[in-house]
Coordinates of C-alpha atoms in Angstrom, one line a residue:
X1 CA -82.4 5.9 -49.1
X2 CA -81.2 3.2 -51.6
X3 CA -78.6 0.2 -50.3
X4 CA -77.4 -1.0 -53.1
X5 CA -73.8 -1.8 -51.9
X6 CA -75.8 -5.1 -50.1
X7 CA -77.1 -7.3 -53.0
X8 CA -80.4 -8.9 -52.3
X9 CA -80.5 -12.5 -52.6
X10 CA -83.2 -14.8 -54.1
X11 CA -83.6 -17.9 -51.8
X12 CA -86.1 -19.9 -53.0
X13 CA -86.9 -23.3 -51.7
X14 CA -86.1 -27.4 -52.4
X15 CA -88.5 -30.2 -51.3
X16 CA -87.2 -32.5 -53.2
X17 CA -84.1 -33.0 -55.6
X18 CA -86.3 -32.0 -58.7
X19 CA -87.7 -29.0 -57.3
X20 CA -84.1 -27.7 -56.2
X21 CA -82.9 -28.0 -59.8
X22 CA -86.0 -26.2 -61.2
X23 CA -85.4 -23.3 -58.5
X24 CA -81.7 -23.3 -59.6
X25 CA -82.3 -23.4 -63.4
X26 CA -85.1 -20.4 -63.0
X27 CA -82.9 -18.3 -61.4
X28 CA -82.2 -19.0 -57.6
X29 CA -79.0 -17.5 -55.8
X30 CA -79.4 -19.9 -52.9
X31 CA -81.5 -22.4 -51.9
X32 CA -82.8 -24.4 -48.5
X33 CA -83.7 -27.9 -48.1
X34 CA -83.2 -30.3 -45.4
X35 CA -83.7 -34.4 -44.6
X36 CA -87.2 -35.0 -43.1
X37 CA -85.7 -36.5 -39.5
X38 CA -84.3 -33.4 -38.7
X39 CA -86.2 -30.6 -40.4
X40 CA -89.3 -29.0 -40.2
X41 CA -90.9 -31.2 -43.2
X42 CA -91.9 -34.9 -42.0
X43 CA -92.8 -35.1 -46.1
X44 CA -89.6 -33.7 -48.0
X45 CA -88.6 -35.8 -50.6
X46 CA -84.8 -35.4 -49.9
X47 CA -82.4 -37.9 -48.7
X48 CA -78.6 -37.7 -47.4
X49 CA -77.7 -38.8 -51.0
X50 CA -80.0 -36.2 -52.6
X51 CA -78.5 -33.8 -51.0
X52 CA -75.2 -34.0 -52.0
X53 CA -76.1 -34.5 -55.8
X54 CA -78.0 -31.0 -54.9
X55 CA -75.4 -29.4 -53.5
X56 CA -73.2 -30.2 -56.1
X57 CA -75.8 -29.4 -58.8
X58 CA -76.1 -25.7 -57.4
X59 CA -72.5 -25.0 -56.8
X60 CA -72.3 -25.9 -60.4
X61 CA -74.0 -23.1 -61.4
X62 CA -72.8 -21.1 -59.1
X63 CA -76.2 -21.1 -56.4
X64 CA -75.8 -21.4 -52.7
X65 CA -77.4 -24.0 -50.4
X66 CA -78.5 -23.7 -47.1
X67 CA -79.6 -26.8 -44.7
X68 CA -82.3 -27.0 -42.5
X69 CA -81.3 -27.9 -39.3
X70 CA -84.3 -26.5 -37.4
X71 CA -86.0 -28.8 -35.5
X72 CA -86.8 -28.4 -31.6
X73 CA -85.2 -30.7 -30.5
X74 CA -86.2 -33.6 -28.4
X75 CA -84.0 -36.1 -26.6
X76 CA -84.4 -38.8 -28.6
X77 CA -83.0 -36.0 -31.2
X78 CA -79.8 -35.4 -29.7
X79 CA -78.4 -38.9 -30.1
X80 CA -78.4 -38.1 -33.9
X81 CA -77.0 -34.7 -33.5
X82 CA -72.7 -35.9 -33.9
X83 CA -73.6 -38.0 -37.3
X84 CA -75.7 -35.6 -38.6
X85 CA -72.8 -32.7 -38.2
X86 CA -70.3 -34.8 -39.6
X87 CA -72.3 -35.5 -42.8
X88 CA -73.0 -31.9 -42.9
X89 CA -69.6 -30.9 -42.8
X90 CA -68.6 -33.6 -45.5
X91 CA -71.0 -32.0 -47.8
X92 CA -69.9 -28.3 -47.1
X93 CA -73.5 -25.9 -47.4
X94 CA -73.1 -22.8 -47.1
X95 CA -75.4 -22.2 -44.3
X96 CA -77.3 -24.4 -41.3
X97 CA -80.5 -23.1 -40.6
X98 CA -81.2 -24.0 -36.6
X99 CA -83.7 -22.8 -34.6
X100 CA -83.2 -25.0 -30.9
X101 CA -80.8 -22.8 -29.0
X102 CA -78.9 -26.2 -27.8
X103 CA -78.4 -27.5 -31.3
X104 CA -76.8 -23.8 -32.0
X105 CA -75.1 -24.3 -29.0
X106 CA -74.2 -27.9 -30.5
X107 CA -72.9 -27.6 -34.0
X108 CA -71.0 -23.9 -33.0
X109 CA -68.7 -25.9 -30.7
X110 CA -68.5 -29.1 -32.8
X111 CA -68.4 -27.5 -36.7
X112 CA -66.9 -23.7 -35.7
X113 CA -66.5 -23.5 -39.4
X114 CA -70.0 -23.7 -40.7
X115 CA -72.1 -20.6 -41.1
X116 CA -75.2 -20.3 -38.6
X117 CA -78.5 -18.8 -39.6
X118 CA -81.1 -18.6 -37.3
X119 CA -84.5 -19.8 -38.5
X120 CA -87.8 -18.1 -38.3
X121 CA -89.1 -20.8 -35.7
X122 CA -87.0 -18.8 -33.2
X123 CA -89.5 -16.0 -33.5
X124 CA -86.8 -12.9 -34.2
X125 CA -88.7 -9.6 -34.7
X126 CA -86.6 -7.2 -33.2
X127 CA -83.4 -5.7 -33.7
X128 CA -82.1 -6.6 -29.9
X129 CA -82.6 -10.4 -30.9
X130 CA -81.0 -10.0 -34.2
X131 CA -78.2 -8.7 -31.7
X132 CA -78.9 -11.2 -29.7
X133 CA -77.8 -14.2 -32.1
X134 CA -75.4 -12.1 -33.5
X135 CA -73.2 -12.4 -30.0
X136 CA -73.3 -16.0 -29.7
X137 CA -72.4 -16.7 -33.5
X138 CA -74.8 -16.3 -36.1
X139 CA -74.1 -15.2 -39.5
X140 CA -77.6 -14.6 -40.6
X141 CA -81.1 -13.7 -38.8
X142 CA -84.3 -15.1 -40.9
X143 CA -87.1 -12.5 -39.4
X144 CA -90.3 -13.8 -38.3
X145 CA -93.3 -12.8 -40.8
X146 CA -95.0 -10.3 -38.2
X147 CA -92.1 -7.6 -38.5
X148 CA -93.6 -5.0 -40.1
X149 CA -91.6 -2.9 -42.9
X150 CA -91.2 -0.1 -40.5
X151 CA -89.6 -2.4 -38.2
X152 CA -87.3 -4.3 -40.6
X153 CA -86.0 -0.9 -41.5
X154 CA -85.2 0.1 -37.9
X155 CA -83.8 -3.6 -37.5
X156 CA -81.5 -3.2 -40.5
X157 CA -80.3 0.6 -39.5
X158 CA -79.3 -1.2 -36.4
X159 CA -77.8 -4.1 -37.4
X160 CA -75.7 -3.6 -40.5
X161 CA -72.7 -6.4 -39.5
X162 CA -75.0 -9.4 -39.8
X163 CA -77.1 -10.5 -42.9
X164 CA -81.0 -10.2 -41.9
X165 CA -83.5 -12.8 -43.9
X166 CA -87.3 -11.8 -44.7
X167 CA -90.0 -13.6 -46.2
X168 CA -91.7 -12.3 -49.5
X169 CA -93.9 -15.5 -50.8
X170 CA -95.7 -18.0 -49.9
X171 CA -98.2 -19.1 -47.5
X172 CA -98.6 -17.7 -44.3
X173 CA -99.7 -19.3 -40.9
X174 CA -102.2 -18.8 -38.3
X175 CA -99.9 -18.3 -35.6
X176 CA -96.1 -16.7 -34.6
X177 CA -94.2 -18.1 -38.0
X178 CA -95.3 -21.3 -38.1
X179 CA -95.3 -22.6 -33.9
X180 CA -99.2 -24.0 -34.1
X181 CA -101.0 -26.0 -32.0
X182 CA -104.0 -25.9 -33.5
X183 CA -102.8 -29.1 -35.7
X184 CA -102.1 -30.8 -32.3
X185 CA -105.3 -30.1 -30.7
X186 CA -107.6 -31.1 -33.5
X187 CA -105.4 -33.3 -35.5
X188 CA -103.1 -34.4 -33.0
X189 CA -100.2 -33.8 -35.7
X190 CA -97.6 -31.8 -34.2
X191 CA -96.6 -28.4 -36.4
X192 CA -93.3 -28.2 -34.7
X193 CA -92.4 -31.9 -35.7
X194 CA -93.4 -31.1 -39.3
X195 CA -96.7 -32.8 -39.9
X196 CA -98.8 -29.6 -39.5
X197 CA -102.6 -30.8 -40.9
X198 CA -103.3 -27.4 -42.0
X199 CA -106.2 -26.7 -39.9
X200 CA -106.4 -23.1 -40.4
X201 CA -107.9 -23.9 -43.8
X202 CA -110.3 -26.0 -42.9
X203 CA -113.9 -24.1 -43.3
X204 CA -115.6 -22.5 -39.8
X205 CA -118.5 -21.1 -38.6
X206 CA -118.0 -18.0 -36.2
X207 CA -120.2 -17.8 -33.1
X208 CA -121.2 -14.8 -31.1
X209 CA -121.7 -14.6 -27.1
X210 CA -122.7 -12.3 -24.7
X211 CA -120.8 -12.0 -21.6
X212 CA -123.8 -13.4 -19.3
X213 CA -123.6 -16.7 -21.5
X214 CA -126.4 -15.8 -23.9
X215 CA -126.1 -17.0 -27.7
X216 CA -127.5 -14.7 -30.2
X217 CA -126.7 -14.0 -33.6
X218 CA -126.2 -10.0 -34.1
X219 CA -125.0 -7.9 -37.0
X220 CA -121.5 -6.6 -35.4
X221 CA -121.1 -2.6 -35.4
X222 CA -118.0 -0.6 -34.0
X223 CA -120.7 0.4 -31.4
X224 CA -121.5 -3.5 -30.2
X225 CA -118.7 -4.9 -30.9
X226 CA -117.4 -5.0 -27.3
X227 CA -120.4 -6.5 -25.7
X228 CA -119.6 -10.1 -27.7
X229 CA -117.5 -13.1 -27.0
X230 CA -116.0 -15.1 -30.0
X231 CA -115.9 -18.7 -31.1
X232 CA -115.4 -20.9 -33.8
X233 CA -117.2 -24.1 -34.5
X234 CA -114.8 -26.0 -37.0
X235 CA -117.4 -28.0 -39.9
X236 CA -116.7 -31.4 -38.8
X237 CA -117.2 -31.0 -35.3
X238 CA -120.2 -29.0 -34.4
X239 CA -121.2 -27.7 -31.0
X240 CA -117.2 -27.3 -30.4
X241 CA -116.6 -24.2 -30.1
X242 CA -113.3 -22.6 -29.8
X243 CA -112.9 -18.9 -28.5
X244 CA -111.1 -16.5 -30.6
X245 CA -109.4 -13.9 -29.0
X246 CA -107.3 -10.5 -30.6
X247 CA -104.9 -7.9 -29.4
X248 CA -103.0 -5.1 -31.2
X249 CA -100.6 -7.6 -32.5
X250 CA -103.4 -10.0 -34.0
X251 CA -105.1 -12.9 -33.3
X252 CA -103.5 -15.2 -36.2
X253 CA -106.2 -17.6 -36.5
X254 CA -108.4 -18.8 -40.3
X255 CA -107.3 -18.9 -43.5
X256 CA -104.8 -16.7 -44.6
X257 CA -104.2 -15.4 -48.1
X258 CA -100.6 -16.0 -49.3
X259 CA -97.9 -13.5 -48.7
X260 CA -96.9 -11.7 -51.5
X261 CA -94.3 -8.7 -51.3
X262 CA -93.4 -7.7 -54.7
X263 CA -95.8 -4.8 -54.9
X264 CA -93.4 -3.3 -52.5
X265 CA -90.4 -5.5 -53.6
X266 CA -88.6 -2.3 -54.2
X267 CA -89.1 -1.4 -50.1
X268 CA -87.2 -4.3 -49.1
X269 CA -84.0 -3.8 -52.0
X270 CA -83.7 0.2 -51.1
X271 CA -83.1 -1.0 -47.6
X272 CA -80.6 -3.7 -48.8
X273 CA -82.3 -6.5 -46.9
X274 CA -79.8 -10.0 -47.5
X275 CA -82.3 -12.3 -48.3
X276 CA -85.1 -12.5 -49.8
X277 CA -87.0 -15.2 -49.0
X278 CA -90.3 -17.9 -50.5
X279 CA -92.0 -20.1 -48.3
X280 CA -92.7 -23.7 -50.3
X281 CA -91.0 -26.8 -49.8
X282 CA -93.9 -28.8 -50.2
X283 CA -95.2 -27.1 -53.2
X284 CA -95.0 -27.9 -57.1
X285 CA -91.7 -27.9 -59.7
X286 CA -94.4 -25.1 -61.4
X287 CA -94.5 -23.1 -58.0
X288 CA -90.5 -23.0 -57.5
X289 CA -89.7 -22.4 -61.5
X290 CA -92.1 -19.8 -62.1
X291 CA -91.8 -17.6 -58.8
X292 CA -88.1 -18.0 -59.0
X293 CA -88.5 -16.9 -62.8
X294 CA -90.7 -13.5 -61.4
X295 CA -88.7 -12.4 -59.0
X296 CA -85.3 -13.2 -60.6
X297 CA -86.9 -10.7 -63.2
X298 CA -88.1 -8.6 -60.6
X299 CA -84.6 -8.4 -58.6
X300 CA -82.9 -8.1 -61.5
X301 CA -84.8 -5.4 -62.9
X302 CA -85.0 -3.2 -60.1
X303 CA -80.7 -3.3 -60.2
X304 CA -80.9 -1.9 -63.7
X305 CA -83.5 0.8 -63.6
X306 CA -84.7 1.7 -60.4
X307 CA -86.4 4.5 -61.3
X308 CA -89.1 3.6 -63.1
X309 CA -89.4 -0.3 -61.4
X310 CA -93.1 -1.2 -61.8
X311 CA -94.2 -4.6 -59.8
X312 CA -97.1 -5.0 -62.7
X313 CA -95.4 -7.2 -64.8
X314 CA -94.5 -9.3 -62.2
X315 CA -97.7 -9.9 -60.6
X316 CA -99.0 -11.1 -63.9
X317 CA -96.7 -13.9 -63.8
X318 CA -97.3 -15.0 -60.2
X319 CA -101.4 -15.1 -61.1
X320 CA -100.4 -18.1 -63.6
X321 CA -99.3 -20.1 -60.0
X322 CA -102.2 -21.3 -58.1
X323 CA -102.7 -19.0 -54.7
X324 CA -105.0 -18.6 -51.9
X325 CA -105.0 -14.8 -52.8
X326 CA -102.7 -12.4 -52.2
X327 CA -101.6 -10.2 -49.1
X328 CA -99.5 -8.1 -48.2
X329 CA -99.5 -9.5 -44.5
X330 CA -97.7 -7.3 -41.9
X331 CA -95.8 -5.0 -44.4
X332 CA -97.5 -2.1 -43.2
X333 CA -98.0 -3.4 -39.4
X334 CA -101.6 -4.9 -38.1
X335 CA -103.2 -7.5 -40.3
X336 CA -106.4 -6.1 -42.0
X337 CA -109.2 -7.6 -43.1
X338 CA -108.3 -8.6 -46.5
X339 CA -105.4 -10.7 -45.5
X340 CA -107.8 -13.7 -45.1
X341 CA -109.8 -15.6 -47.1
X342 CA -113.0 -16.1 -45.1
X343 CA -114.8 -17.7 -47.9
X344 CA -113.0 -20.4 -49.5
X345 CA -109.6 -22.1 -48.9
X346 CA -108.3 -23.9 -52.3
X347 CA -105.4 -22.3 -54.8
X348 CA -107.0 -20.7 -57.7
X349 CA -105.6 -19.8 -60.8
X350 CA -106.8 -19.7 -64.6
X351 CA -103.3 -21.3 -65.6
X352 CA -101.9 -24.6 -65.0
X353 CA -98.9 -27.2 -64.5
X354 CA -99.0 -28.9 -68.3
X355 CA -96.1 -30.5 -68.0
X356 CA -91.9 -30.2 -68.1
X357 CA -89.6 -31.0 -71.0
X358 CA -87.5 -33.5 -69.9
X359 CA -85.0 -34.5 -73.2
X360 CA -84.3 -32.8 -76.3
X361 CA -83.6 -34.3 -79.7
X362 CA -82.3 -33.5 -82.7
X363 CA -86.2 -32.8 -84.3
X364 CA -88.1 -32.8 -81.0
X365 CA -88.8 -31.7 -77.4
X366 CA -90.1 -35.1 -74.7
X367 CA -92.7 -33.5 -72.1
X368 CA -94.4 -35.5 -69.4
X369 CA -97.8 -34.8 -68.7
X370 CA -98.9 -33.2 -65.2
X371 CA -102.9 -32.8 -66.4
X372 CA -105.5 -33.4 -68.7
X373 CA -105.1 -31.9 -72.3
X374 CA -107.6 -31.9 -75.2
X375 CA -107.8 -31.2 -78.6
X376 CA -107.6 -27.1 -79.0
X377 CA -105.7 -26.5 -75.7
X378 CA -102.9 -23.8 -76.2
X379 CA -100.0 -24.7 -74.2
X380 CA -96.8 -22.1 -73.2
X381 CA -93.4 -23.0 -72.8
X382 CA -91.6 -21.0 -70.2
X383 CA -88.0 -21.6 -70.7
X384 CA -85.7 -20.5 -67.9
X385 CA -83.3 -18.5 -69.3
X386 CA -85.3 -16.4 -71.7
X387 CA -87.9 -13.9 -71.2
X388 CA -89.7 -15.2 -74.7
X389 CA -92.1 -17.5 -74.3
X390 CA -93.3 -20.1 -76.9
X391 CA -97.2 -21.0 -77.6
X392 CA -98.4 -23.9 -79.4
X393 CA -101.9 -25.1 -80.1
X394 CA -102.0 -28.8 -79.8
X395 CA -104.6 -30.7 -82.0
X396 CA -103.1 -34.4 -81.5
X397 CA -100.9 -35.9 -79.0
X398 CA -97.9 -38.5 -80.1
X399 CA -97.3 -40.7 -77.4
X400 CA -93.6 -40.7 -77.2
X401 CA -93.1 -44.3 -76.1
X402 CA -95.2 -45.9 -79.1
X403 CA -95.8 -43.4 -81.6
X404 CA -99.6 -43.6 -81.6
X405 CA -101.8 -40.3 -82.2
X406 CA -104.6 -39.6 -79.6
X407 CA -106.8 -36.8 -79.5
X408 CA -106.7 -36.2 -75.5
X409 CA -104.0 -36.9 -73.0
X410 CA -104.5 -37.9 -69.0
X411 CA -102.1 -37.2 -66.4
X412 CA -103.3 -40.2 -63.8
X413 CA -101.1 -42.8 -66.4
X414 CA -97.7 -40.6 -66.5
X415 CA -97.7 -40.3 -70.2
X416 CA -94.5 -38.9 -72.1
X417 CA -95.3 -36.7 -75.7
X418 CA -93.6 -35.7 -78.5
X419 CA -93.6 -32.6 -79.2
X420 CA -91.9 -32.9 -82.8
X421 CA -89.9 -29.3 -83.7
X422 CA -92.3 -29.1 -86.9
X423 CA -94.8 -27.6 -84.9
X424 CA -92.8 -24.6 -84.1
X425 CA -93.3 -23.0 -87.3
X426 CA -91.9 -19.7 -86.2
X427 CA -88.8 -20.3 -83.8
X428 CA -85.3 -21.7 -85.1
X429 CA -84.5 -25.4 -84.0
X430 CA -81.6 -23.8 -82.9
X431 CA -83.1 -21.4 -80.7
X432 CA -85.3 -24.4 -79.7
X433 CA -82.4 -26.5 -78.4
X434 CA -80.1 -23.9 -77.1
X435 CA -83.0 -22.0 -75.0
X436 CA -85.4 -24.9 -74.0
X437 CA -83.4 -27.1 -71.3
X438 CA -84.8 -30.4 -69.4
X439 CA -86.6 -29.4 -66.8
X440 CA -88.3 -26.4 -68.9
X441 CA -91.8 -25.7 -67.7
X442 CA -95.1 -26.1 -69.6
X443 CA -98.2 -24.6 -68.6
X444 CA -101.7 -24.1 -69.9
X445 CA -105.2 -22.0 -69.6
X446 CA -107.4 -23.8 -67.3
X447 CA -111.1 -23.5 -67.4
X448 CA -112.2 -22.2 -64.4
X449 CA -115.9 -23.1 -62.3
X450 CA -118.1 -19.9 -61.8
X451 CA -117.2 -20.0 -57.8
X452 CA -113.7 -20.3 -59.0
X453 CA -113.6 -17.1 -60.7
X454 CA -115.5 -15.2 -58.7
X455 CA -112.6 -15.8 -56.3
X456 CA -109.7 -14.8 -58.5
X457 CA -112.4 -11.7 -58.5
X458 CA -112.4 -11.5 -54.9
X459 CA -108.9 -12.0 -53.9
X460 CA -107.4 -9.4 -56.6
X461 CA -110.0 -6.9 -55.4
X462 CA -108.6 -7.2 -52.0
X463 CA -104.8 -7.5 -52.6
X464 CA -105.7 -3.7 -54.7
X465 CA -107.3 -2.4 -51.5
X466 CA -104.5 -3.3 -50.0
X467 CA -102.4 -1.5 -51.8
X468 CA -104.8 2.1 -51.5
X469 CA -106.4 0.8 -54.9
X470 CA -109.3 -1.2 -54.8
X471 CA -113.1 -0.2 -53.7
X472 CA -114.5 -1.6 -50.3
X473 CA -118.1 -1.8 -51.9
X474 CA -116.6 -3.4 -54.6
X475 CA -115.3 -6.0 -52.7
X476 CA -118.1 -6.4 -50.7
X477 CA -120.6 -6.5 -54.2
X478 CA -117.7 -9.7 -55.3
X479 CA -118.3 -11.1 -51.6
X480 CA -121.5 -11.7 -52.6
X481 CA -121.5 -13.2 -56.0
X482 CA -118.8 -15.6 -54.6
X483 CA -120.9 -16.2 -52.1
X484 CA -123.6 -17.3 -54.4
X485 CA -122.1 -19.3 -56.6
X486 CA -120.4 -21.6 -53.2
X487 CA -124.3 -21.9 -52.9
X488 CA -125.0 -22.7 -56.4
X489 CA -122.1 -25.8 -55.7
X490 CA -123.5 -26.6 -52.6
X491 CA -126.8 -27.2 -53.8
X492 CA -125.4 -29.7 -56.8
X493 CA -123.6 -31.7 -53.8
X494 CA -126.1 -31.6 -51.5
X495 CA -128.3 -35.0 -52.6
X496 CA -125.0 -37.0 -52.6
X497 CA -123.8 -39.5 -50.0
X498 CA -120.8 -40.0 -48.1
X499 CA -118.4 -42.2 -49.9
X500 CA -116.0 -44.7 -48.8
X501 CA -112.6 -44.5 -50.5
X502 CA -108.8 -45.1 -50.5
X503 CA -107.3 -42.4 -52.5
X504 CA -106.5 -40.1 -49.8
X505 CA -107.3 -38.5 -46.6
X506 CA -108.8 -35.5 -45.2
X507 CA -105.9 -34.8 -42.7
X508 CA -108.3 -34.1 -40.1
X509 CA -106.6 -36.8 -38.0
X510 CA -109.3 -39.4 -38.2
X511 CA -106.6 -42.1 -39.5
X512 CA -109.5 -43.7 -42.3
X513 CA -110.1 -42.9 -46.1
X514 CA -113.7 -41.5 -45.7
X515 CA -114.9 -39.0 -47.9
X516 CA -117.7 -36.6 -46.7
X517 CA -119.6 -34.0 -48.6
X518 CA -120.3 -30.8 -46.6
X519 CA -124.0 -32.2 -45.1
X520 CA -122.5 -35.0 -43.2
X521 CA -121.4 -34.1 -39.8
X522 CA -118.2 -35.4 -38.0
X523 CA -120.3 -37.3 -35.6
X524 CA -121.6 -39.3 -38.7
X525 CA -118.2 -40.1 -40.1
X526 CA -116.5 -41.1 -37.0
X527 CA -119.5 -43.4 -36.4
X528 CA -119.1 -44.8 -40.0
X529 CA -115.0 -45.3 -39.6
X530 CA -116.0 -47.2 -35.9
X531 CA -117.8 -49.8 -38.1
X532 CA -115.7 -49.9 -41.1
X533 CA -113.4 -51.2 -38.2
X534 CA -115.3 -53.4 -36.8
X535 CA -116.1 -55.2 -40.3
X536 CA -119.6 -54.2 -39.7
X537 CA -122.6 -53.2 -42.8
X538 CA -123.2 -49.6 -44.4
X539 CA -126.3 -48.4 -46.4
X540 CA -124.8 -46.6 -49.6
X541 CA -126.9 -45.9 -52.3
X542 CA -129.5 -48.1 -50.9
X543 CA -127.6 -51.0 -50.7
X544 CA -125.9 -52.7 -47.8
X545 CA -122.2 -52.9 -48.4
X546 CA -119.5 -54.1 -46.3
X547 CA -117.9 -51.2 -44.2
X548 CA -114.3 -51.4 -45.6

């Protein structure tokens, strides 16, 4: 039965001041974003000052903004809790996202007037704590990601005088929405503080052992499968191995594919679920425009013609946004199989981030550069308020600083081009200008390794048998050409050394700059990073170096 007298929102998320005004421009009805002392994101961009200029910016056009509030809180928290309030209520969001019971407790009896929405750290998935919240004063209940469709609908048939929240995008975690401690036990980065290192990506080995002790590798049938203990033995630290353990309601542990409901988008508007929600504060200005831009079209859509509501056209869009894969998680109750990504862990797609527009003159468009472009490359501008989009071939690049001509562009020295209005040779200037704002998005084709698209392969073979499409010896025949090119890769890295940089860090908690390829074992690096700190000598290459 359709609920159409209960408008779903699109709630889309802000990291940063940039990425809120992308979100807003491509078609937001709310946002969330929140200060890094007192959120869940240790590395969000946004400060007090950025987030008035945000809130401002979306009230402008007429989008809603919710603050994060929803940290558990510590005692060395609390002493910030009155100043934070009071800037909170100068500012005037339209929602406080809290998770802590006592800083509910805290800002109901301090700012009665601001709306309360419970976050997803408080774990909801049930209609009696929806009710729950509801008596002490919340406005609006963000559902953990395990509540299955069949239990959202029985939450919302319950509780229709409070506004219910689910997630639809984004990445997923290993464990009850978001409340790891993997991270702390191998990273010692606490996921509840906001500095999760991801450690459910990280690549593992599983191990198999029989209840007497013994260690055997044994093809697992439904017939065997109960005589076996399981473990994992994460790359970088072999012989540790953890044990993995499972009930009926999961056992939330590896890589997961992202979540990605709009295959059964129309499920969740018939119902007349509140808000619609996508994970992402820490991910691109590409990620927040174009999602927003799908599922605004999506939404929308559905609102005008819900009869014959298709979710293809969507999904074609959100394959241009680099993914882990897609799942439909929990929609349908118990995780299967094909909701993790067992084989590899980077975002994959055959489009990517080009650049943004960021002015517009009389006879010409100003794009910063986000990667490499050469000579040939076709580039698509997505602007936000139009379903057209625009292609151009670029053959030469006019630096829009100097006016030189180069024949290749590189995104590691920020460069600003000109993209003159003369190479448009089939859209009005007008059009141009009125259609194509700052902030518009630019993306391109990206050439794509062979392990790469045998991924893609992979992962859209799995999100169809999700769906009651695909073909499980299909998916197993893609298994294994992915599987062979990772080897292919692996053999091409295989004669190269570890090597010692400062560009960036593993997150794997080891507090150095060391680079390993896949045959060097953790042992081996945290020996190296012992006498990098000790100012002591390294072989590399063959030559002695000094370790720092």
């Amino acid at each position: 039965m359709s609920n159409q007298s209960r408008r779903s929102e699109l709630l889309m998320p802000a990291g940063s001041l940039e990425k809120l005004k992308v979100a807003v421009l491509y078609g937001a009805d709310a946002v969330y974003m929140g200060t890094p002392d007192l959120s869940l994101r240790v590395k969000s961009q946004m400060s007090l000052d950025d987030v008035v200029e945000g809130i401002d910016f979306a009230h402008e056009h007429g989008v809603r903004v919710y603050l994060t509030l929803n940290l558990f809180s510590h005692n060395k928290d609390i002493d910030k809790l009155p100043e934070y309030v009071d800037t909170v209520r100068k500012v005037r969001p339209d929602g406080l996202i809290v998770a802590d019971p006592g800083v509910f407790m805290f800002v109901r009896e301090h700012a009665p007037e601001l709306d309360l929405h419970v976050s997803t750290q408080a774990n909801v998935c049930s209609w009696q704590s929806v009710k729950f919240w509801q008596s002490i004063g919340a406005k609006l209940v963000v559902l953990g990601r395990e509540v299955s469709y069949e239990e959202l609908t029985e939450i919302r048939a319950k509780c229709q005088d409070i506004k219910i929240e689910a997630f639809v995008h984004g990445s997923m975690c290993m464990t009850y929405s978001g409340r790891c401690l993997l991270s702390n036990f191998m990273a010692e980065r606490g996921a509840n503080q906001g500095a999760c290192a991801n450690s459910c990506r990280w690549k593992y080995k599983v191990h198999m052992k029989l209840k007497d002790g013994t260690v055997k590798e044994l093809k697992l049938t439904e017939e065997n499968l109960e005589m076996f203990d399981f473990f994992l033995e994460e790359d970088m630290r072999p012989g540790e191995l953890m044990e993995i353990q499972e009930d009926e309601r999961g056992s939330y542990i590896l890589n997961s594919r992202d979540l990605c409901i709009m295959p059964k988008l129309e499920d969740y508007l018939k119902i007349g679920v509140d808000s619609l929600k996508v994970e992402g504060r820490g991910k691109s200005p590409y990620y927040a425009g174009l999602v927003a831009r799908a599922y605004r079209m999506a939404i929308d859509d559905w609102y005008k013609d819900p009869e014959n509501w298709s979710a293809e056209e969507y999904m074609k869009e959100l394959a241009t946004i680099p993914n882990r894969g897609y799942t439909l998680a929990f929609h349908d109750g118990r995780l299967t199989n094909y909701a993790h990504g067992y084989d590899s862990n980077t975002n994959v797609s055959d489009w990517e981030f080009a650049g943004m527009i960021e002015e517009v003159e009389d006879d010409a468009f100003i794009m910063s550069v986000k990667n490499r472009m050469l000579p040939g490359d076709v580039i698509e501008i997505v602007p936000p308020r139009s379903r057209q989009t625009i292609f151009i071939r670029m053959y030469e690049f006019i630096d829009a600083a100097t006016g030189k001509v180069g024949e290749a562009v590189h995104a590691n020295t920020h460069p600003r081009i000109r993209l003159p209005f003369s190479l448009f040779e089939q859209e009005d200037p007008e059009f141009l200008k009125r259609e194509i704002l700052p902030m518009t998005i630019v993306r391109k084709e990206k050439a794509l390794s062979e392990d790469e698209w045998q991924r893609l392969k992979l992962d859209q073979e799995g999100h169809k048998i999700e769906m009651g499409k695909g073909n499980e010896e299909r998916y197993d025949a893609k298994r294994e050409a992915l599987q062979s090119a990772l080897d292919d890769r692996q053999k091409e890295r295989s004669f190269r050394t570890p090597r010692i940089g400062t560009k960036g860090c593993c997150g794997r908690g080891c507090n150095g700059c060391l680079i390993f390829w896949h045959d060097e074992s953790y042992a081996k690096a945290r020996d190296i990073l012992a006498k990098r700190k000790q100012g002591e000598m390294l072989e590399k290459d063959g030559k002695t170096i000094a370790a720092e």
